[in-house]
Amino acid sequence: MQREHAGFAYPAAEVQAVVARALDGGVGHESMIRRAAAGLAAVCRDELDRRGGGVYGRRVALLVGSGHNGADAL
């Protein structure tokens, strides 16, 4: 069975460097988590729309790694 892959990934070291720069620049963890969650929601919405059937009532499963990734998914 062939599955579509809607996403992409960034290397952990690259993400950690961006997070460190943001924190050094005064952006708080809560703000970053909210932005990440909003971005994730937008990508999920766009992918569901692309596949047809709308968004309402659809389910999405998020598999997250260690660290603060789970907070982004909430």
CSV table of C-alpha atoms in Angstrom, one decimal:
chain,number,residue,atom,x,y,z
A,1,MET,CA,0.0,0.0,0.0
A,2,GLN,CA,1.4,3.4,-1.0
A,3,ARG,CA,1.0,6.3,1.5
A,4,GLU,CA,1.2,10.0,0.8
A,5,HIS,CA,3.7,12.0,2.9
A,6,ALA,CA,2.5,15.5,3.5
A,7,GLY,CA,5.4,16.8,5.6
A,8,PHE,CA,9.0,17.3,5.9
A,9,ALA,CA,11.5,17.5,8.7
A,10,TYR,CA,14.3,19.7,9.9
A,11,PRO,CA,17.5,18.4,11.4
A,12,ALA,CA,17.4,18.6,15.2
A,13,ALA,CA,20.6,20.6,15.4
A,14,GLU,CA,19.1,23.2,13.1
A,15,VAL,CA,15.9,23.5,15.1
A,16,GLN,CA,17.9,23.8,18.4
A,17,ALA,CA,20.0,26.6,16.9
A,18,VAL,CA,16.9,28.5,15.8
A,19,VAL,CA,15.3,28.0,19.2
A,20,ALA,CA,18.4,29.2,21.0
A,21,ARG,CA,18.6,32.4,18.9
A,22,ALA,CA,14.9,33.1,19.6
A,23,LEU,CA,15.4,32.6,23.3
A,24,ASP,CA,18.4,34.9,23.3
A,25,GLY,CA,16.4,37.4,21.4
A,26,GLY,CA,13.7,37.5,24.1
A,27,VAL,CA,11.1,35.2,22.6
A,28,GLY,CA,9.6,33.1,25.4
A,29,HIS,CA,8.9,29.3,25.3
A,30,GLU,CA,5.2,29.8,25.6
A,31,SER,CA,5.2,32.1,22.6
A,32,MET,CA,7.2,29.6,20.5
A,33,ILE,CA,4.9,26.8,21.5
A,34,ARG,CA,1.8,28.7,20.5
A,35,ARG,CA,3.4,29.7,17.2
A,36,ALA,CA,4.4,26.1,16.5
A,37,ALA,CA,0.9,24.8,17.5
A,38,ALA,CA,-0.7,27.4,15.2
A,39,GLY,CA,1.6,26.4,12.3
A,40,LEU,CA,0.9,22.7,12.9
A,41,ALA,CA,-2.9,23.3,12.9
A,42,ALA,CA,-2.6,25.3,9.7
A,43,VAL,CA,-0.6,22.5,8.0
A,44,CYS,CA,-3.1,19.8,9.2
A,45,ARG,CA,-6.1,22.0,8.0
A,46,ASP,CA,-4.5,22.5,4.6
A,47,GLU,CA,-3.7,18.8,4.2
A,48,LEU,CA,-7.2,17.7,5.1
A,49,ASP,CA,-8.6,20.3,2.7
A,50,ARG,CA,-6.3,19.0,0.0
A,51,ARG,CA,-7.5,15.5,0.5
A,52,GLY,CA,-11.2,16.5,0.3
A,53,GLY,CA,-14.0,16.2,2.8
A,54,GLY,CA,-13.3,19.3,4.8
A,55,VAL,CA,-11.9,19.6,8.3
A,56,TYR,CA,-14.9,19.3,10.7
A,57,GLY,CA,-15.2,16.0,12.4
A,58,ARG,CA,-11.9,14.7,10.9
A,59,ARG,CA,-9.2,13.2,13.2
A,60,VAL,CA,-5.5,13.7,13.1
A,61,ALA,CA,-2.9,11.7,15.0
A,62,LEU,CA,0.4,13.4,15.9
A,63,LEU,CA,3.5,11.3,16.8
A,64,VAL,CA,5.9,13.5,18.6
A,65,GLY,CA,9.4,12.9,20.0
A,66,SER,CA,11.0,13.9,23.3
A,67,GLY,CA,11.4,17.4,24.5
A,68,HIS,CA,8.7,20.0,24.1
A,69,ASN,CA,7.3,18.6,20.9
A,70,GLY,CA,4.3,17.2,22.7
A,71,ALA,CA,3.4,20.7,23.9
A,72,ASP,CA,3.4,22.0,20.3
A,73,ALA,CA,0.9,19.3,19.3
A,74,LEU,CA,-1.5,20.3,22.1
